[in-house]
Amino acid sequence: MSSPTPSTTAQQQREARAAVLASLSSIGTSIDTEIHTRTADLHANSAAIAKQEKELEKQTAALRKESDKWQKLGDTSTKKLNEIGDVQNWAEMLERDLLVLEETVRLVDEEKTGSASRRDRNA
């Protein structure tokens, strides 16, 4: 077997070194491309999230405004229902008073009619 010459060994080392450097460069470029892609995605997603956040704030304000309108309507309706209840209560009290008056008038009429018929019988 022949032993390699120093120039052949040096040539092989240079070639091996060049291959390793090319491989490392390729890996670095691949990783760099991946990182750039992810960074671009993060920036795009960040912009989309910011846009969604603004839209959410806008929709929340609109919902708050609508909720306030419904609350006001509910309060107004409750007040009106209470007023109707007060009127109904007043009408029921008035009806009871009228029934008492009606019964009183009926009793007085019966008393008058009974007194008149007794007088007629006694006369």
CSV table of N, CA and C in Angstrom, one decimal:
chain,number,residue,atom,x,y,z
A,1,MET,N,0.8,-1.2,0.0
A,1,MET,CA,0.0,0.0,0.0
A,1,MET,C,0.9,1.2,0.0
A,2,SER,N,0.4,2.1,-0.7
A,2,SER,CA,1.2,3.4,-0.8
A,2,SER,C,0.6,4.4,0.2
A,3,SER,N,1.5,5.1,0.9
A,3,SER,CA,1.0,6.1,1.8
A,3,SER,C,0.7,7.4,1.1
A,4,PRO,N,-0.3,8.1,1.6
A,4,PRO,CA,-0.7,9.3,0.9
A,4,PRO,C,0.4,10.4,1.0
A,5,THR,N,0.5,11.1,0.0
A,5,THR,CA,1.5,12.2,0.0
A,5,THR,C,1.0,13.4,0.7
A,6,PRO,N,1.9,14.2,1.2
A,6,PRO,CA,1.4,15.3,2.0
A,6,PRO,C,0.6,16.3,1.2
A,7,SER,N,0.8,16.4,0.0
A,7,SER,CA,-0.1,17.3,-0.8
A,7,SER,C,-1.4,16.7,-1.0
A,8,THR,N,-1.5,15.4,-1.1
A,8,THR,CA,-2.8,14.7,-1.2
A,8,THR,C,-3.6,14.9,0.1
A,9,THR,N,-2.9,14.7,1.2
A,9,THR,CA,-3.6,14.8,2.5
A,9,THR,C,-4.1,16.2,2.7
A,10,ALA,N,-3.3,17.2,2.3
A,10,ALA,CA,-3.7,18.6,2.5
A,10,ALA,C,-4.8,18.9,1.6
A,11,GLN,N,-4.8,18.4,0.4
A,11,GLN,CA,-5.9,18.6,-0.5
A,11,GLN,C,-7.2,18.0,0.0
A,12,GLN,N,-7.1,16.8,0.6
A,12,GLN,CA,-8.3,16.1,1.2
A,12,GLN,C,-8.8,16.9,2.4
A,13,GLN,N,-7.9,17.5,3.2
A,13,GLN,CA,-8.4,18.3,4.3
A,13,GLN,C,-9.1,19.5,3.9
A,14,ARG,N,-8.5,20.2,2.8
A,14,ARG,CA,-9.2,21.4,2.3
A,14,ARG,C,-10.6,21.0,1.8
A,15,GLU,N,-10.7,19.9,1.1
A,15,GLU,CA,-12.0,19.5,0.5
A,15,GLU,C,-13.0,19.2,1.6
A,16,ALA,N,-12.5,18.5,2.7
A,16,ALA,CA,-13.3,18.1,3.8
A,16,ALA,C,-13.8,19.4,4.5
A,17,ARG,N,-12.8,20.3,4.7
A,17,ARG,CA,-13.2,21.6,5.4
A,17,ARG,C,-14.2,22.3,4.6
A,18,ALA,N,-14.0,22.4,3.3
A,18,ALA,CA,-15.0,23.1,2.4
A,18,ALA,C,-16.3,22.4,2.5
A,19,ALA,N,-16.4,21.1,2.5
A,19,ALA,CA,-17.6,20.4,2.6
A,19,ALA,C,-18.3,20.7,3.9
A,20,VAL,N,-17.6,20.7,5.0
A,20,VAL,CA,-18.2,21.0,6.3
A,20,VAL,C,-18.7,22.4,6.3
A,21,LEU,N,-17.9,23.4,5.8
A,21,LEU,CA,-18.3,24.8,5.8
A,21,LEU,C,-19.6,24.9,4.9
A,22,ALA,N,-19.6,24.2,3.8
A,22,ALA,CA,-20.8,24.3,2.9
A,22,ALA,C,-22.0,23.8,3.6
A,23,SER,N,-21.8,22.7,4.3
A,23,SER,CA,-22.9,22.0,5.1
A,23,SER,C,-23.4,23.0,6.2
A,24,LEU,N,-22.5,23.6,6.9
A,24,LEU,CA,-22.9,24.5,8.0
A,24,LEU,C,-23.6,25.7,7.4
A,25,SER,N,-23.1,26.2,6.3
A,25,SER,CA,-23.7,27.4,5.6
A,25,SER,C,-25.1,27.0,5.2
A,26,SER,N,-25.3,25.8,4.6
A,26,SER,CA,-26.6,25.4,4.2
A,26,SER,C,-27.6,25.3,5.4
A,27,ILE,N,-27.1,24.7,6.5
A,27,ILE,CA,-27.9,24.6,7.7
A,27,ILE,C,-28.3,26.0,8.2
A,28,GLY,N,-27.3,26.9,8.2
A,28,GLY,CA,-27.5,28.3,8.7
A,28,GLY,C,-28.5,29.0,7.8
A,29,THR,N,-28.4,28.8,6.5
A,29,THR,CA,-29.3,29.5,5.6
A,29,THR,C,-30.7,28.9,5.8
A,30,SER,N,-30.8,27.6,6.0
A,30,SER,CA,-32.1,27.0,6.2
A,30,SER,C,-32.8,27.5,7.5
A,31,ILE,N,-32.0,27.6,8.5
A,31,ILE,CA,-32.5,28.1,9.8
A,31,ILE,C,-32.9,29.6,9.7
A,32,ASP,N,-32.0,30.3,9.0
A,32,ASP,CA,-32.2,31.8,8.8
A,32,ASP,C,-33.5,32.0,8.0
A,33,THR,N,-33.8,31.2,7.0
A,33,THR,CA,-35.0,31.3,6.2
A,33,THR,C,-36.2,31.0,7.1
A,34,GLU,N,-36.1,29.9,7.9
A,34,GLU,CA,-37.2,29.5,8.8
A,34,GLU,C,-37.5,30.6,9.8
A,35,ILE,N,-36.5,31.2,10.4
A,35,ILE,CA,-36.6,32.3,11.3
A,35,ILE,C,-37.3,33.5,10.7
A,36,HIS,N,-36.8,33.9,9.5
A,36,HIS,CA,-37.4,35.0,8.7
A,36,HIS,C,-38.9,34.8,8.4
A,37,THR,N,-39.2,33.5,8.0
A,37,THR,CA,-40.6,33.2,7.8
A,37,THR,C,-41.5,33.3,9.0
A,38,ARG,N,-41.0,32.8,10.1
A,38,ARG,CA,-41.7,32.9,11.4
A,38,ARG,C,-41.9,34.3,11.8
A,39,THR,N,-40.8,35.1,11.7
A,39,THR,CA,-40.9,36.5,12.1
A,39,THR,C,-41.9,37.2,11.2
A,40,ALA,N,-41.9,37.0,9.9
A,40,ALA,CA,-42.9,37.6,9.1
A,40,ALA,C,-44.3,37.2,9.5
A,41,ASP,N,-44.5,35.9,9.8
A,41,ASP,CA,-45.8,35.5,10.3
A,41,ASP,C,-46.2,36.1,11.6
A,42,LEU,N,-45.3,36.3,12.5
A,42,LEU,CA,-45.6,36.9,13.8
A,42,LEU,C,-46.0,38.4,13.6
A,43,HIS,N,-45.3,39.1,12.7
A,43,HIS,CA,-45.7,40.5,12.4
A,43,HIS,C,-47.0,40.6,11.8
A,44,ALA,N,-47.3,39.7,10.8
A,44,ALA,CA,-48.6,39.7,10.2
A,44,ALA,C,-49.7,39.3,11.2
A,45,ASN,N,-49.5,38.3,12.0
A,45,ASN,CA,-50.5,38.0,13.0
A,45,ASN,C,-50.7,39.1,14.0
A,46,SER,N,-49.6,39.8,14.4
A,46,SER,CA,-49.7,40.9,15.3
A,46,SER,C,-50.6,42.0,14.7
A,47,ALA,N,-50.4,42.3,13.4
A,47,ALA,CA,-51.2,43.3,12.8
A,47,ALA,C,-52.7,42.9,12.7
A,48,ALA,N,-52.9,41.6,12.5
A,48,ALA,CA,-54.3,41.1,12.4
A,48,ALA,C,-54.9,41.1,13.8
A,49,ILE,N,-54.2,40.8,14.8
A,49,ILE,CA,-54.7,40.9,16.2
A,49,ILE,C,-55.0,42.3,16.6
A,50,ALA,N,-54.1,43.2,16.2
A,50,ALA,CA,-54.4,44.7,16.5
A,50,ALA,C,-55.7,45.1,15.8
A,51,LYS,N,-55.9,44.7,14.6
A,51,LYS,CA,-57.1,45.1,13.9
A,51,LYS,C,-58.3,44.5,14.5
A,52,GLN,N,-58.2,43.2,14.9
A,52,GLN,CA,-59.3,42.5,15.6
A,52,GLN,C,-59.6,43.2,17.0
A,53,GLU,N,-58.5,43.6,17.6
A,53,GLU,CA,-58.7,44.3,18.9
A,53,GLU,C,-59.5,45.6,18.8
A,54,LYS,N,-59.1,46.4,17.7
A,54,LYS,CA,-59.9,47.6,17.5
A,54,LYS,C,-61.3,47.3,17.2
A,55,GLU,N,-61.6,46.3,16.3
A,55,GLU,CA,-62.9,45.9,16.0
A,55,GLU,C,-63.7,45.5,17.2
A,56,LEU,N,-63.0,44.7,18.1
A,56,LEU,CA,-63.7,44.3,19.3
A,56,LEU,C,-64.0,45.4,20.2
A,57,GLU,N,-63.1,46.4,20.3
A,57,GLU,CA,-63.4,47.6,21.1
A,57,GLU,C,-64.6,48.3,20.6
A,58,LYS,N,-64.7,48.5,19.2
A,58,LYS,CA,-65.8,49.1,18.6
A,58,LYS,C,-67.1,48.4,18.8
A,59,GLN,N,-67.1,47.1,18.7
A,59,GLN,CA,-68.3,46.3,18.9
A,59,GLN,C,-68.7,46.3,20.4
A,60,THR,N,-67.7,46.3,21.3
A,60,THR,CA,-68.0,46.4,22.7
A,60,THR,C,-68.7,47.7,23.0
A,61,ALA,N,-68.2,48.8,22.5
A,61,ALA,CA,-68.9,50.1,22.7
A,61,ALA,C,-70.3,50.1,22.2
A,62,ALA,N,-70.5,49.5,21.0
A,62,ALA,CA,-71.8,49.4,20.4
A,62,ALA,C,-72.7,48.6,21.3
A,63,LEU,N,-72.2,47.5,21.8
A,63,LEU,CA,-73.0,46.6,22.7
A,63,LEU,C,-73.3,47.3,24.0
A,64,ARG,N,-72.4,48.1,24.5
A,64,ARG,CA,-72.6,48.8,25.7
A,64,ARG,C,-73.8,49.8,25.5
A,65,LYS,N,-73.7,50.5,24.4
A,65,LYS,CA,-74.7,51.5,24.0
A,65,LYS,C,-76.1,50.8,23.9
A,66,GLU,N,-76.1,49.7,23.2
A,66,GLU,CA,-77.4,49.0,23.0
A,66,GLU,C,-77.9,48.5,24.4
A,67,SER,N,-77.0,48.0,25.2
A,67,SER,CA,-77.4,47.5,26.5
A,67,SER,C,-78.0,48.6,27.4
A,68,ASP,N,-77.4,49.8,27.3
A,68,ASP,CA,-77.9,51.0,28.0
A,68,ASP,C,-79.3,51.3,27.5
A,69,LYS,N,-79.5,51.3,26.2
A,69,LYS,CA,-80.8,51.5,25.7
A,69,LYS,C,-81.9,50.5,26.2
A,70,TRP,N,-81.5,49.3,26.3
A,70,TRP,CA,-82.4,48.2,26.8
A,70,TRP,C,-82.6,48.5,28.3
A,71,GLN,N,-81.6,48.8,29.0
A,71,GLN,CA,-81.8,49.1,30.4
A,71,GLN,C,-82.7,50.2,30.7
A,72,LYS,N,-82.6,51.3,29.9
A,72,LYS,CA,-83.5,52.5,30.0
A,72,LYS,C,-84.9,52.1,29.7
A,73,LEU,N,-85.1,51.3,28.6
A,73,LEU,CA,-86.4,50.8,28.2
A,73,LEU,C,-87.0,49.9,29.4
A,74,GLY,N,-86.2,49.1,29.9
A,74,GLY,CA,-86.6,48.2,31.1
A,74,GLY,C,-87.1,49.1,32.3
A,75,ASP,N,-86.2,50.1,32.6
A,75,ASP,CA,-86.6,51.0,33.7
A,75,ASP,C,-87.9,51.7,33.5
A,76,THR,N,-88.0,52.2,32.2
A,76,THR,CA,-89.2,53.0,31.9
A,76,THR,C,-90.5,52.0,31.9
A,77,SER,N,-90.3,50.8,31.4
A,77,SER,CA,-91.4,49.9,31.4
A,77,SER,C,-91.8,49.5,32.9
A,78,THR,N,-90.8,49.3,33.7
A,78,THR,CA,-91.0,49.0,35.1
A,78,THR,C,-91.8,50.1,35.8
A,79,LYS,N,-91.4,51.3,35.5
A,79,LYS,CA,-92.1,52.5,36.1
A,79,LYS,C,-93.5,52.5,35.7
A,80,LYS,N,-93.7,52.3,34.4
A,80,LYS,CA,-95.1,52.4,33.8
A,80,LYS,C,-95.9,51.2,34.4
A,81,LEU,N,-95.3,50.1,34.5
A,81,LEU,CA,-96.1,48.9,35.2
A,81,LEU,C,-96.4,49.2,36.6
A,82,ASN,N,-95.5,49.9,37.3
A,82,ASN,CA,-95.8,50.3,38.7
A,82,ASN,C,-97.0,51.3,38.7
A,83,GLU,N,-97.0,52.2,37.8
A,83,GLU,CA,-98.0,53.2,37.7
A,83,GLU,C,-99.4,52.5,37.4
A,84,ILE,N,-99.3,51.5,36.5
A,84,ILE,CA,-100.6,50.8,36.2
A,84,ILE,C,-101.0,50.0,37.4
A,85,GLY,N,-100.1,49.5,38.1
A,85,GLY,CA,-100.4,48.8,39.4
A,85,GLY,C,-101.1,49.7,40.4
A,86,ASP,N,-100.5,51.0,40.5
A,86,ASP,CA,-101.1,52.0,41.4
A,86,ASP,C,-102.5,52.3,41.0
A,87,VAL,N,-102.7,52.5,39.7
A,87,VAL,CA,-104.0,52.8,39.1
A,87,VAL,C,-105.0,51.7,39.4
A,88,GLN,N,-104.5,50.5,39.2
A,88,GLN,CA,-105.4,49.3,39.4
A,88,GLN,C,-105.7,49.2,40.9
A,89,ASN,N,-104.8,49.4,41.8
A,89,ASN,CA,-105.0,49.4,43.2
A,89,ASN,C,-106.1,50.5,43.6
A,90,TRP,N,-105.9,51.7,43.0
A,90,TRP,CA,-106.8,52.8,43.3
A,90,TRP,C,-108.2,52.4,42.8
A,91,ALA,N,-108.3,51.8,41.6
A,91,ALA,CA,-109.6,51.4,41.0
A,91,ALA,C,-110.3,50.3,41.9
A,92,GLU,N,-109.5,49.4,42.4
A,92,GLU,CA,-110.1,48.4,43.3
A,92,GLU,C,-110.6,49.0,44.6
A,93,MET,N,-109.8,49.9,45.1
A,93,MET,CA,-110.3,50.6,46.4
A,93,MET,C,-111.6,51.4,46.1
A,94,LEU,N,-111.6,52.1,45.0
A,94,LEU,CA,-112.8,52.8,44.6
A,94,LEU,C,-114.0,51.9,44.4
A,95,GLU,N,-113.8,50.7,43.7
A,95,GLU,CA,-114.8,49.7,43.5
A,95,GLU,C,-115.4,49.2,44.9
A,96,ARG,N,-114.5,48.9,45.8
A,96,ARG,CA,-114.9,48.5,47.1
A,96,ARG,C,-115.8,49.5,47.8
A,97,ASP,N,-115.3,50.8,47.7
A,97,ASP,CA,-116.1,51.9,48.4
A,97,ASP,C,-117.5,52.0,47.7
A,98,LEU,N,-117.5,51.9,46.4
A,98,LEU,CA,-118.8,51.9,45.7
A,98,LEU,C,-119.7,50.8,46.1
A,99,LEU,N,-119.1,49.6,46.2
A,99,LEU,CA,-119.9,48.4,46.7
A,99,LEU,C,-120.5,48.7,48.1
A,100,VAL,N,-119.7,49.2,49.0
A,100,VAL,CA,-120.2,49.6,50.3
A,100,VAL,C,-121.3,50.6,50.2
A,101,LEU,N,-121.1,51.6,49.4
A,101,LEU,CA,-122.2,52.6,49.3
A,101,LEU,C,-123.5,52.0,48.7
A,102,GLU,N,-123.3,51.1,47.7
A,102,GLU,CA,-124.4,50.5,47.1
A,102,GLU,C,-125.2,49.6,48.1
A,103,GLU,N,-124.4,48.9,48.9
A,103,GLU,CA,-125.1,48.1,49.9
A,103,GLU,C,-125.8,48.9,50.9
A,104,THR,N,-125.2,50.0,51.3
A,104,THR,CA,-125.8,51.0,52.3
A,104,THR,C,-127.1,51.5,51.7
A,105,VAL,N,-127.1,51.9,50.5
A,105,VAL,CA,-128.3,52.5,49.8
A,105,VAL,C,-129.4,51.4,49.8
A,106,ARG,N,-129.0,50.2,49.4
A,106,ARG,CA,-129.9,49.1,49.4
A,106,ARG,C,-130.6,48.8,50.7
A,107,LEU,N,-129.7,48.8,51.8
A,107,LEU,CA,-130.3,48.6,53.1
A,107,LEU,C,-131.2,49.7,53.6
A,108,VAL,N,-130.8,51.0,53.2
A,108,VAL,CA,-131.7,52.1,53.5
A,108,VAL,C,-133.0,52.0,52.8
A,109,ASP,N,-133.0,51.6,51.5
A,109,ASP,CA,-134.2,51.4,50.7
A,109,ASP,C,-135.1,50.3,51.3
A,110,GLU,N,-134.4,49.2,51.7
A,110,GLU,CA,-135.2,48.1,52.4
A,110,GLU,C,-135.8,48.6,53.7
A,111,GLU,N,-135.1,49.4,54.4
A,111,GLU,CA,-135.6,50.0,55.7
A,111,GLU,C,-136.8,50.8,55.4
A,112,LYS,N,-136.7,51.7,54.4
A,112,LYS,CA,-137.8,52.6,54.0
A,112,LYS,C,-139.0,51.8,53.6
A,113,THR,N,-138.8,50.8,52.7
A,113,THR,CA,-139.8,50.0,52.2
A,113,THR,C,-140.5,49.2,53.3
A,114,GLY,N,-139.7,48.6,54.2
A,114,GLY,CA,-140.2,47.9,55.3
A,114,GLY,C,-141.0,48.7,56.3
A,115,SER,N,-140.6,50.0,56.5
A,115,SER,CA,-141.3,50.9,57.4
A,115,SER,C,-142.6,51.3,56.8
A,116,ALA,N,-142.6,51.5,55.5
A,116,ALA,CA,-143.8,52.0,54.8
A,116,ALA,C,-144.8,50.8,54.8
A,117,SER,N,-144.4,49.6,54.6
A,117,SER,CA,-145.4,48.5,54.6
A,117,SER,C,-145.9,48.2,56.0
A,118,ARG,N,-145.1,48.4,57.0
A,118,ARG,CA,-145.6,48.3,58.4
A,118,ARG,C,-146.6,49.3,58.7
A,119,ARG,N,-146.4,50.6,58.3
A,119,ARG,CA,-147.4,51.6,58.5
A,119,ARG,C,-148.7,51.3,57.8
A,120,ASP,N,-148.6,50.8,56.6
A,120,ASP,CA,-149.8,50.5,55.9
A,120,ASP,C,-150.6,49.4,56.6
A,121,ARG,N,-149.9,48.4,57.2
A,121,ARG,CA,-150.6,47.4,57.9
A,121,ARG,C,-151.2,47.8,59.2
A,122,ASN,N,-150.6,48.8,59.8
A,122,ASN,CA,-151.0,49.3,61.1
A,122,ASN,C,-152.2,50.3,60.9
A,123,ALA,N,-152.3,50.9,59.8
A,123,ALA,CA,-153.3,51.9,59.5
A,123,ALA,C,-154.6,51.3,59.2
